[in-house]
Coordinates of C-alpha atoms in Angstrom, one line a residue:
M250 CA 85.6 41.9 243.1
G251 CA 85.1 45.4 244.3
D252 CA 82.4 47.7 244.5
M253 CA 82.1 51.3 242.8
F254 CA 84.3 52.9 245.8
G255 CA 87.0 50.4 245.3
N256 CA 86.2 48.3 248.6
E257 CA 86.7 44.6 247.9
V258 CA 83.2 42.7 248.0
V259 CA 83.0 38.8 248.7
V260 CA 80.3 37.1 246.9
E261 CA 79.2 33.5 248.1
E262 CA 77.4 31.1 246.1
T263 CA 74.2 30.0 247.5
K264 CA 74.3 26.2 248.0
K265 CA 71.5 24.0 248.8
R266 CA 71.6 23.4 252.6
K267 CA 71.7 19.9 253.8
K268 CA 68.7 19.1 256.2
D269 CA 69.7 18.6 259.7
P270 CA 68.2 15.5 261.0
N271 CA 67.8 16.9 264.3
E272 CA 66.0 20.0 263.0
A273 CA 62.2 20.2 263.9
T274 CA 60.3 20.0 260.5
V275 CA 56.6 20.9 259.8
E276 CA 55.0 18.2 257.8
D277 CA 51.9 17.9 255.3
P278 CA 49.4 15.6 257.5
K279 CA 47.7 14.4 254.3
K280 CA 51.0 13.0 253.2
K281 CA 51.7 11.2 256.6
G282 CA 48.0 10.2 256.9
K283 CA 47.6 12.3 259.8
E284 CA 44.3 14.0 260.6
A285 CA 44.3 17.3 258.4
P286 CA 43.3 20.6 259.9
E287 CA 39.6 21.2 260.3
E288 CA 39.3 23.8 257.4
D289 CA 40.8 21.0 255.1
K290 CA 38.5 18.3 255.8
K291 CA 36.0 17.4 253.4
D292 CA 32.3 17.0 254.7
E293 CA 31.6 13.4 253.6
R294 CA 28.3 13.2 255.0
P295 CA 25.4 12.6 252.8
Q296 CA 23.9 15.5 251.0
I297 CA 20.5 15.4 252.7
V298 CA 22.5 15.6 256.0
R299 CA 24.4 18.4 254.9
F300 CA 21.6 20.1 253.6
A301 CA 19.7 19.8 257.0
S302 CA 22.8 20.8 259.0
S303 CA 22.9 24.4 256.7
L304 CA 19.4 25.0 258.1
G305 CA 20.1 24.2 261.6
I306 CA 18.8 20.9 261.9
E307 CA 20.8 18.0 262.7
L308 CA 19.8 14.4 261.4
D309 CA 20.5 11.2 262.7
L310 CA 21.5 8.8 259.8
T311 CA 20.6 6.0 261.7
E312 CA 17.1 7.0 262.6
L313 CA 16.7 8.5 259.0
K314 CA 17.3 4.6 257.7
K315 CA 14.6 3.4 260.2
V316 CA 12.2 5.7 258.9
N317 CA 13.1 4.8 255.4
E318 CA 11.8 1.4 256.0
S319 CA 8.8 2.3 257.8
I320 CA 7.3 4.5 255.3
T321 CA 5.3 2.8 252.5
V322 CA 4.2 4.1 249.6
K323 CA 1.5 2.3 247.2
I324 CA 2.2 1.8 243.6
A325 CA 0.5 0.8 240.4
N326 CA -0.2 -2.8 241.1
G327 CA -1.8 -1.8 244.2
Q328 CA 1.2 -3.2 246.4
E329 CA 2.6 -1.0 249.4
I330 CA 6.4 -1.1 249.5
T331 CA 8.7 0.7 251.8
L332 CA 10.3 4.2 250.7
F333 CA 13.4 2.2 250.5
A334 CA 12.2 -0.3 247.9
Y335 CA 10.4 2.5 246.2
N336 CA 13.6 4.8 245.5
Q337 CA 15.5 1.4 244.3
K338 CA 12.6 0.9 241.8
V339 CA 12.6 4.1 240.5
G340 CA 16.5 3.7 240.1
E341 CA 15.8 0.5 238.3
L342 CA 13.5 2.3 235.8
L343 CA 15.8 5.0 235.2
Y344 CA 18.4 2.4 234.1
Q345 CA 15.8 0.9 231.7
Y346 CA 15.2 4.4 230.2
F347 CA 18.7 4.6 229.3
K348 CA 19.2 1.3 228.1
M349 CA 16.0 1.3 226.0
G350 CA 16.9 4.8 224.6
I351 CA 14.3 6.7 226.4
M352 CA 16.5 9.2 227.9
E353 CA 18.1 10.2 224.5
V354 CA 14.7 10.7 223.0
V355 CA 13.7 12.9 226.2
S356 CA 16.9 14.6 225.8
K357 CA 16.2 15.6 222.3
E358 CA 12.6 16.8 223.1
M359 CA 13.9 18.9 225.8
K360 CA 16.5 20.5 223.7
D361 CA 14.1 21.0 220.6
Q362 CA 12.1 22.9 223.1
G363 CA 14.9 25.0 224.5
E364 CA 14.5 23.9 227.9
Y365 CA 17.6 21.5 228.5
N366 CA 20.2 21.2 231.2
E367 CA 21.5 17.9 232.8
F368 CA 19.8 19.1 236.2
L369 CA 16.0 19.1 234.3
L370 CA 16.9 16.3 232.4
K371 CA 17.5 14.2 235.5
W372 CA 14.4 15.7 237.1
V373 CA 12.2 15.1 234.2
L374 CA 13.3 11.3 234.0
K375 CA 12.8 11.0 237.7
E376 CA 9.4 12.3 237.4
M377 CA 8.4 10.1 234.5
A378 CA 9.8 7.1 236.5
E379 CA 7.8 7.8 239.6
K380 CA 4.4 8.4 237.2
E381 CA 5.1 5.0 235.8
L382 CA 6.0 3.5 239.3
R383 CA 2.9 5.1 240.9
Y384 CA 0.4 5.2 238.3
G385 CA 1.5 2.7 235.6
L386 CA 2.0 5.6 233.0
R387 CA 4.3 4.9 230.2
P388 CA 7.1 7.6 229.5
L389 CA 6.6 9.1 225.9
D390 CA 3.2 7.0 225.6
H391 CA 1.3 8.7 228.4
V392 CA 3.9 11.1 229.8
I393 CA 6.2 13.5 227.7
P394 CA 8.5 16.5 228.6
L395 CA 7.2 19.9 227.9
K396 CA 9.3 23.0 228.7
G397 CA 11.2 21.7 231.5
R398 CA 8.3 19.7 233.3
V399 CA 6.6 16.6 232.7
Y400 CA 3.0 16.8 230.9
I401 CA 0.4 14.3 231.2
K402 CA -1.4 13.5 228.0
I403 CA -5.1 12.7 227.9
D404 CA -4.3 9.1 226.9
G405 CA -2.4 9.1 230.3
Y406 CA -5.7 10.4 232.2
R407 CA -8.0 8.1 230.3
Y408 CA -5.7 5.1 231.5
H409 CA -5.5 6.3 234.9
A410 CA -9.1 7.0 235.1
R411 CA -10.2 3.4 234.1
N412 CA -7.4 1.8 236.2
T413 CA -8.9 3.4 239.3
G414 CA -11.9 0.8 238.9
I415 CA -14.5 3.7 239.5
K416 CA -17.4 3.5 237.2
Y417 CA -18.0 6.7 235.2
G418 CA -19.5 8.2 231.8
V419 CA -18.6 10.7 229.8
S420 CA -21.0 13.1 227.8
F421 CA -20.6 16.4 226.1
E422 CA -22.6 19.5 225.6
P423 CA -21.9 22.6 223.1
V424 CA -21.3 25.9 225.0
Y425 CA -20.6 27.8 221.8
E426 CA -20.4 27.2 218.2
D427 CA -19.1 29.6 215.3
V428 CA -19.3 27.2 212.5
K429 CA -18.3 30.1 209.9
N430 CA -15.0 31.0 212.0
N431 CA -14.5 27.2 213.1
K432 CA -14.7 28.1 216.9
F433 CA -16.3 25.7 219.2
T434 CA -16.4 25.5 223.1
Y435 CA -17.8 22.3 224.7
R436 CA -18.5 21.1 228.0
C437 CA -17.6 17.7 229.2
I438 CA -19.4 16.1 232.1
I439 CA -18.3 13.1 233.9
T440 CA -20.9 11.1 235.8
F441 CA -20.4 8.2 238.2
S442 CA -22.5 5.1 238.9
D443 CA -22.0 5.9 242.5
P444 CA -24.9 8.2 243.4
S445 CA -23.1 10.0 246.1
M446 CA -20.4 11.0 243.7
P447 CA -21.5 14.4 242.1
P448 CA -20.9 15.1 238.2
I449 CA -17.9 16.8 237.4
S450 CA -17.7 19.2 234.4
A451 CA -15.0 21.2 232.5
E452 CA -14.9 23.2 229.4
G453 CA -12.8 23.4 226.3
T454 CA -12.1 25.5 223.4
A455 CA -10.5 25.1 219.9
S456 CA -10.3 27.4 216.9
P457 CA -7.5 27.8 214.1
M458 CA -5.7 30.4 216.3
S459 CA -5.2 28.0 219.4
Y460 CA -4.1 25.1 217.6
K461 CA -1.0 24.4 215.4
G462 CA -2.5 21.3 213.3
N463 CA -5.3 20.3 211.0
T464 CA -7.9 22.7 211.5
E465 CA -10.7 20.6 210.1
Y466 CA -11.4 19.0 213.3
M467 CA -11.8 21.9 215.7
R468 CA -15.2 20.8 217.1
Q469 CA -13.5 17.4 218.1
M470 CA -10.3 19.2 219.6
A471 CA -12.7 21.4 221.7
M472 CA -14.3 18.3 223.0
K473 CA -11.2 16.5 223.6
R474 CA -9.9 19.6 225.8
A475 CA -13.0 19.4 227.7
E476 CA -12.4 15.8 228.3
M477 CA -9.0 16.4 229.3
H478 CA -9.7 18.9 232.1
A479 CA -12.6 17.1 233.2
L480 CA -10.5 13.9 233.8
A481 CA -7.8 15.8 235.3
I482 CA -10.5 17.3 238.1
A483 CA -12.0 14.0 238.7
F484 CA -9.0 11.8 238.5
P485 CA -6.0 14.0 239.6
I486 CA -2.6 12.6 239.3
G487 CA -0.2 13.0 242.1
V488 CA -1.6 16.5 243.1
S489 CA -4.7 18.3 244.0
V490 CA -7.3 19.5 241.7
E491 CA -6.3 23.1 242.7
E492 CA -2.6 22.7 241.7
V493 CA -3.5 20.8 238.1
D494 CA -2.7 23.4 235.4
M495 CA -3.9 23.3 232.2
I496 CA -3.3 25.0 228.7
P497 CA -5.8 27.7 228.6
Y498 CA -7.3 29.7 225.8
D499 CA -7.4 33.3 225.7
E500 CA -9.8 35.3 223.2
G501 CA -7.4 37.4 220.8
V502 CA -4.0 35.2 221.2
N503 CA -2.6 33.8 218.5
Y504 CA -1.3 30.7 219.7
S505 CA -0.2 29.2 216.3
A506 CA 2.2 32.0 216.3
Q507 CA 4.3 31.2 219.5
P508 CA 5.8 28.3 221.0
I509 CA 3.2 26.4 223.3
G510 CA 5.8 26.7 226.4
N511 CA 5.2 30.6 226.2
V512 CA 1.2 30.1 227.1
I513 CA 0.8 31.0 230.8
A514 CA -1.1 28.3 232.4
S515 CA -4.3 29.0 234.4
S516 CA -6.1 27.1 237.1
I517 CA -8.5 24.2 236.2
D518 CA -11.0 26.1 238.4
D519 CA -11.2 28.9 235.8
L520 CA -12.3 26.3 233.4
L521 CA -15.1 24.8 235.2
G522 CA -18.5 24.9 234.0
G523 CA -21.7 23.9 235.7
Q524 CA -22.2 21.1 238.1
N525 CA -25.4 19.9 236.6
E526 CA -25.9 16.3 234.9
V527 CA -26.5 16.7 231.2
V528 CA -28.6 14.5 229.2
I529 CA -26.8 15.5 225.7
N530 CA -24.2 12.9 224.8
A531 CA -21.6 13.0 222.0
P532 CA -18.9 10.4 221.2
V533 CA -15.9 10.4 222.8
P534 CA -13.4 11.9 220.5
E535 CA -10.8 9.5 219.5
E536 CA -7.0 10.0 219.3
G537 CA -6.0 11.3 215.9
S538 CA -3.4 13.3 214.1
E539 CA -3.8 16.2 216.8
S540 CA -0.4 18.0 218.1
V541 CA 0.4 16.3 221.4
L542 CA 1.6 19.7 222.9
E543 CA -2.3 21.1 222.3
E544 CA -4.0 18.1 223.9

């Protein structure tokens, strides 16, 4: 074969070269079971250790396990168990929620509220399990998902208050009544048999604008909201009084025209009334057909 100038060109076929057994080779350490380079290693440490390490904190797993066994948590039946046993029981409750269909219901409600992802679902279920383990509150009966968080219903606060063993009484007084426009504000006062405990009070307001349900019972709804707020202050669940958020009512806001999750919560302190004991008593409102998200 020649090139364009008539010179002969020899073309050699490329053949697969046989491997010289004496030739040094670079082997894949992963295939030979040898230790891989440092950058290829997978960090097998527990997540908490890796997280602490990223913050410049080195945790000793052995010491962590000792701490896990030394910390105790008081649960609903009054028993104190180790943190390790507590976490095990939380896991058992999560398994029950899965087998009993509670997880499926919670997942559906979160999707209906437009606040669903796998992480939030896990977090909400874990919070429900902890509320049940520590306070005896049942998921969906006492605690519901609300916009990616857990919300304790008035039934849950009543249940918790009675389980504390503290003797208390509930009374109500009207603060504002506009029968024509069906708008009411009531104050709930919680008094204790122990004279050293001062009474606690809080207000609740209800009107057709603030409630997505039967507007025939606005007076009862105002009383119910007041009781909910007062119970949350008197018998806080898992947080201090200052951290408890409630669903507020603001003049001129049409709450019935928007999802309840869009309502900006305000501090319970803003809803407090006077601290004087009240002698006017009214019957405690019973659970009715009210919307659970408006409690």
